[in-house]
XYZ file of C-alpha atoms in Angstrom:
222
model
C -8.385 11.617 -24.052
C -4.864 9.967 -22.814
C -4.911 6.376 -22.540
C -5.778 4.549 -19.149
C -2.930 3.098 -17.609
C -4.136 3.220 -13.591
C -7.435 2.746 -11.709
C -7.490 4.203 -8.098
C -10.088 3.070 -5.404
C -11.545 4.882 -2.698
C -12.568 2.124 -0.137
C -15.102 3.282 2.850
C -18.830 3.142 0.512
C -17.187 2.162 -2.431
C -15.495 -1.243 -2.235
C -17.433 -1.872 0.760
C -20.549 -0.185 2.574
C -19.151 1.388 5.528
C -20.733 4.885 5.223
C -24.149 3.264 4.896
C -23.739 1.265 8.218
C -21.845 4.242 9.920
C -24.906 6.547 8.792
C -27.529 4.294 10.044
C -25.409 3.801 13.454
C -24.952 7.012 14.157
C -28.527 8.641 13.101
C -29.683 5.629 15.687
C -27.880 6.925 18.535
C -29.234 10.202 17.386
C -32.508 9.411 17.477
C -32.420 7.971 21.104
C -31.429 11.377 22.440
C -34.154 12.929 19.812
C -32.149 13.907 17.396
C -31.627 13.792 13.564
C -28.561 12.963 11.941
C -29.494 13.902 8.467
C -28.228 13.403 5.277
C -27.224 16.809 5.110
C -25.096 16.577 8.244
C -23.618 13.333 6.698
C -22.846 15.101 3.200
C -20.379 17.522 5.138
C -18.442 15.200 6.167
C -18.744 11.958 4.225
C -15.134 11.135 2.353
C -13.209 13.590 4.676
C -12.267 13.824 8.189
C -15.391 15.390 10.101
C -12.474 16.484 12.876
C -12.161 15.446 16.697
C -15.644 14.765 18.388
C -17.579 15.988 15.427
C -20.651 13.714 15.771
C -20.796 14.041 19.664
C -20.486 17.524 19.454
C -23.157 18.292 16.658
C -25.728 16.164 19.009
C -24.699 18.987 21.819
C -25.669 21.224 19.351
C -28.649 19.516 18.394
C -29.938 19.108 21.657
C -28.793 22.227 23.193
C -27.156 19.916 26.062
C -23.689 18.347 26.615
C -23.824 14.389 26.513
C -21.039 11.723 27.785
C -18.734 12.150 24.727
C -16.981 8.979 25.288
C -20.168 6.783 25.939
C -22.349 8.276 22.671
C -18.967 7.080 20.826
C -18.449 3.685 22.362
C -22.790 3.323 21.336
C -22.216 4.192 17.874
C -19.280 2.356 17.232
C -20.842 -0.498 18.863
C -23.644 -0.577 16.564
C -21.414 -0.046 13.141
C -19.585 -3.198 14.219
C -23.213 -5.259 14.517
C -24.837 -3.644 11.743
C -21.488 -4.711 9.250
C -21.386 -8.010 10.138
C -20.254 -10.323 7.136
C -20.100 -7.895 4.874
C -18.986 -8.351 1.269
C -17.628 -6.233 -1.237
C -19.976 -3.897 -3.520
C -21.209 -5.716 -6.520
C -19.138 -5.593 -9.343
C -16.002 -4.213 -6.942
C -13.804 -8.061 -7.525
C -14.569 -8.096 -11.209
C -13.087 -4.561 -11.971
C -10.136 -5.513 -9.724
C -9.573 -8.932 -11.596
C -10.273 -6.700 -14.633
C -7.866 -4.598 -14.283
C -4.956 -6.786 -13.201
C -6.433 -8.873 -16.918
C -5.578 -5.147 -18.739
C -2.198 -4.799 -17.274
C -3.679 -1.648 -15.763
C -1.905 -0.441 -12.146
C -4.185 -0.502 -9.105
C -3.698 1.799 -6.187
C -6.124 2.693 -3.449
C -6.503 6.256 -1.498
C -8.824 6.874 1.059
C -9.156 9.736 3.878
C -9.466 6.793 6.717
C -6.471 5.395 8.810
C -3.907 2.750 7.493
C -5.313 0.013 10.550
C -8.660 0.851 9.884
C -8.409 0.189 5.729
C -5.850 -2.488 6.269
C -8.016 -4.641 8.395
C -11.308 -4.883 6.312
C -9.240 -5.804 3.275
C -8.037 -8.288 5.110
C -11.680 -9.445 6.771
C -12.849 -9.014 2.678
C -9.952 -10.874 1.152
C -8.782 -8.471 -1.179
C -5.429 -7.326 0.954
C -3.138 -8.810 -1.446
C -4.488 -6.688 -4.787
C -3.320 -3.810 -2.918
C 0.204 -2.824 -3.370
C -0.089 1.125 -3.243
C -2.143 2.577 -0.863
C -2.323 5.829 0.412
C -4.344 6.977 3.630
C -4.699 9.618 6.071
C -1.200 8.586 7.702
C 0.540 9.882 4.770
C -1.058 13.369 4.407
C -1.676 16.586 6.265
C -4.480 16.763 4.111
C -7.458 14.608 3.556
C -9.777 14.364 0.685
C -11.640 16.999 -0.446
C -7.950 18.079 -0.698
C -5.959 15.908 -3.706
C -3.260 15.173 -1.704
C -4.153 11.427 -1.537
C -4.301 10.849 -5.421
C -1.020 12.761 -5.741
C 0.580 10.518 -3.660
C -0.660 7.443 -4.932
C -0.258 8.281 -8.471
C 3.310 9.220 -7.907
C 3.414 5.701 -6.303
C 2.035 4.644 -9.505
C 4.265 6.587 -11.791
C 1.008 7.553 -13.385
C 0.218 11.025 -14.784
C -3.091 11.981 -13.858
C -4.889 11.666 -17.159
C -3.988 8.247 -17.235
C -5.688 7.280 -14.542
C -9.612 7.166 -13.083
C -10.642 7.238 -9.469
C -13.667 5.414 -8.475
C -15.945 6.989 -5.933
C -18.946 7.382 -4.110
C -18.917 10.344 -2.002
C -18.944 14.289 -3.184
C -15.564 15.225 -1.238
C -14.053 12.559 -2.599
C -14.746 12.863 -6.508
C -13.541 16.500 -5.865
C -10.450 15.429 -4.494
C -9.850 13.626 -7.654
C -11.201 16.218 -9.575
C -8.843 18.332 -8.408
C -6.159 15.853 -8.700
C -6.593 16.025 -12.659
C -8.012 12.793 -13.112
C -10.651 10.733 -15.028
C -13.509 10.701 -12.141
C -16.648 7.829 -12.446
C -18.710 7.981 -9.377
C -20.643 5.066 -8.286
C -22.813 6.440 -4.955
C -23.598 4.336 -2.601
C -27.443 4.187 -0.719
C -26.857 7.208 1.219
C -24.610 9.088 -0.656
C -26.774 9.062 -4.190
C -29.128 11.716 -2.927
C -25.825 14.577 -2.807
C -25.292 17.126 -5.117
C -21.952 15.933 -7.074
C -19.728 18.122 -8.762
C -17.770 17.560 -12.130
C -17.534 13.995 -13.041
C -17.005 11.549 -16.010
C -19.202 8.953 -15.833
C -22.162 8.300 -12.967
C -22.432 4.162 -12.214
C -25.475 2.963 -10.101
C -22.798 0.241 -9.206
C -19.420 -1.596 -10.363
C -22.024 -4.212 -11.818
C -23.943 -1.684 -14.180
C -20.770 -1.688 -17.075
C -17.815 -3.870 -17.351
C -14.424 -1.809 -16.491
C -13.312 -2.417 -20.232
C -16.380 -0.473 -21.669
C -15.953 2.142 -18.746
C -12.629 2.396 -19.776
C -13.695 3.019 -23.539
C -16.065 5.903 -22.692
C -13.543 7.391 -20.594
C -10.630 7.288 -23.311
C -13.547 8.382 -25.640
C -14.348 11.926 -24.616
């Protein structure tokens, strides 16, 4: 196996818990219209783009009845932004990033979320300034389970894809660095451990479980 020269983050459920508040918001809205928003509704879409109106539209579906699109969005939203409240980084997530900066290793970032949206909890989480390359759904036409946003970032990187390993927590987007060529660890998050993964090098429970240098070793090891 090549050597590692570049470690590339997802961000939403990996460096910081936004799918499992989003989940939990939106199956509560759900459930006040008596409906279920269930984990096999969220593996669809979780890591991608779910499209315009997905989530008011599949509660139509649900409930065989059209709702006030605009006001079941404004609820769940809403009730994201209370449920994530002072939230901090995923264990473990600040050690591999001072880790890696200790290994001379590059760091870039590529997520299937908008620039504003990633841009303004690294700011809220302190961690804005580790990120020099970052690569979001502004730059593609494609979003992740494509591997249009680890091309992009790599390139950025000036990283071959066999140097590198993407972190992530989500099905669509270990396949979108599958598919990309690169070294793939998942580390699932609450709601996203239950889904079926596809091919993958290493499976953490979280950053905490193994220090970066020792995932690093495994990795270069196969």
């Amino acid at each position: 196996m090549a050597k590692i020269q570049a470690v590339v983050f997802d961000f939403d459920g990996l460096i910081v818990d936004t799918e499992v508040q989003w989940y939990n918001a939106v199956r509560e809205i759900y459930a006040e219209y008596g409906a279920d928003f269930t984990l096999e509704i969220f593996g669809s879409i979780v890591g991608t783009h779910s499209g315009p109106d997905f989530i008011e539209r599949k509660l139509e579906e649900l409930i065989g009845r059209p709702v006030d699109r605009p006001a079941v969005k404004a609820a769940y939203q809403a009730r994201q932004r209370e449920l994530s409240k002072g939230q901090q980084p995923r264990p473990g997530v600040e050690d591999y990033i001072r880790a890696a900066k200790d290994l001379g290793l590059k760091i870039g970032l590529a997520s299937s979320s908008h620039r504003d949206w990633i841009d303004r909890h690294l700011e809220e989480l302190g961690l804005r300034h580790h990120f020099v390359h970052i690569r979001t759904a502004d730059d593609v036409e494609k979003v992740k389970p494509d591997p249009a946003l680890y091309l992009r970032v790599l390139e950025d990187l000036g990283v071959e894809p066999q140097h590198a390993i993407a972190f992530e927590d989500s099905p669509n987007g270990a396949l979108a660095a599958h598919r990309a060529g690169m070294n793939v660890v998942i580390v699932p998050n609450l709601v996203t451990s239950p889904l079926p993964f596809g091919e993958h090098h290493l499976r953490l429970t979280s950053m905490a479980e193994m220090e970066l240098e020792k995932v690093i070793e495994q990795i270069e090891g196969l």
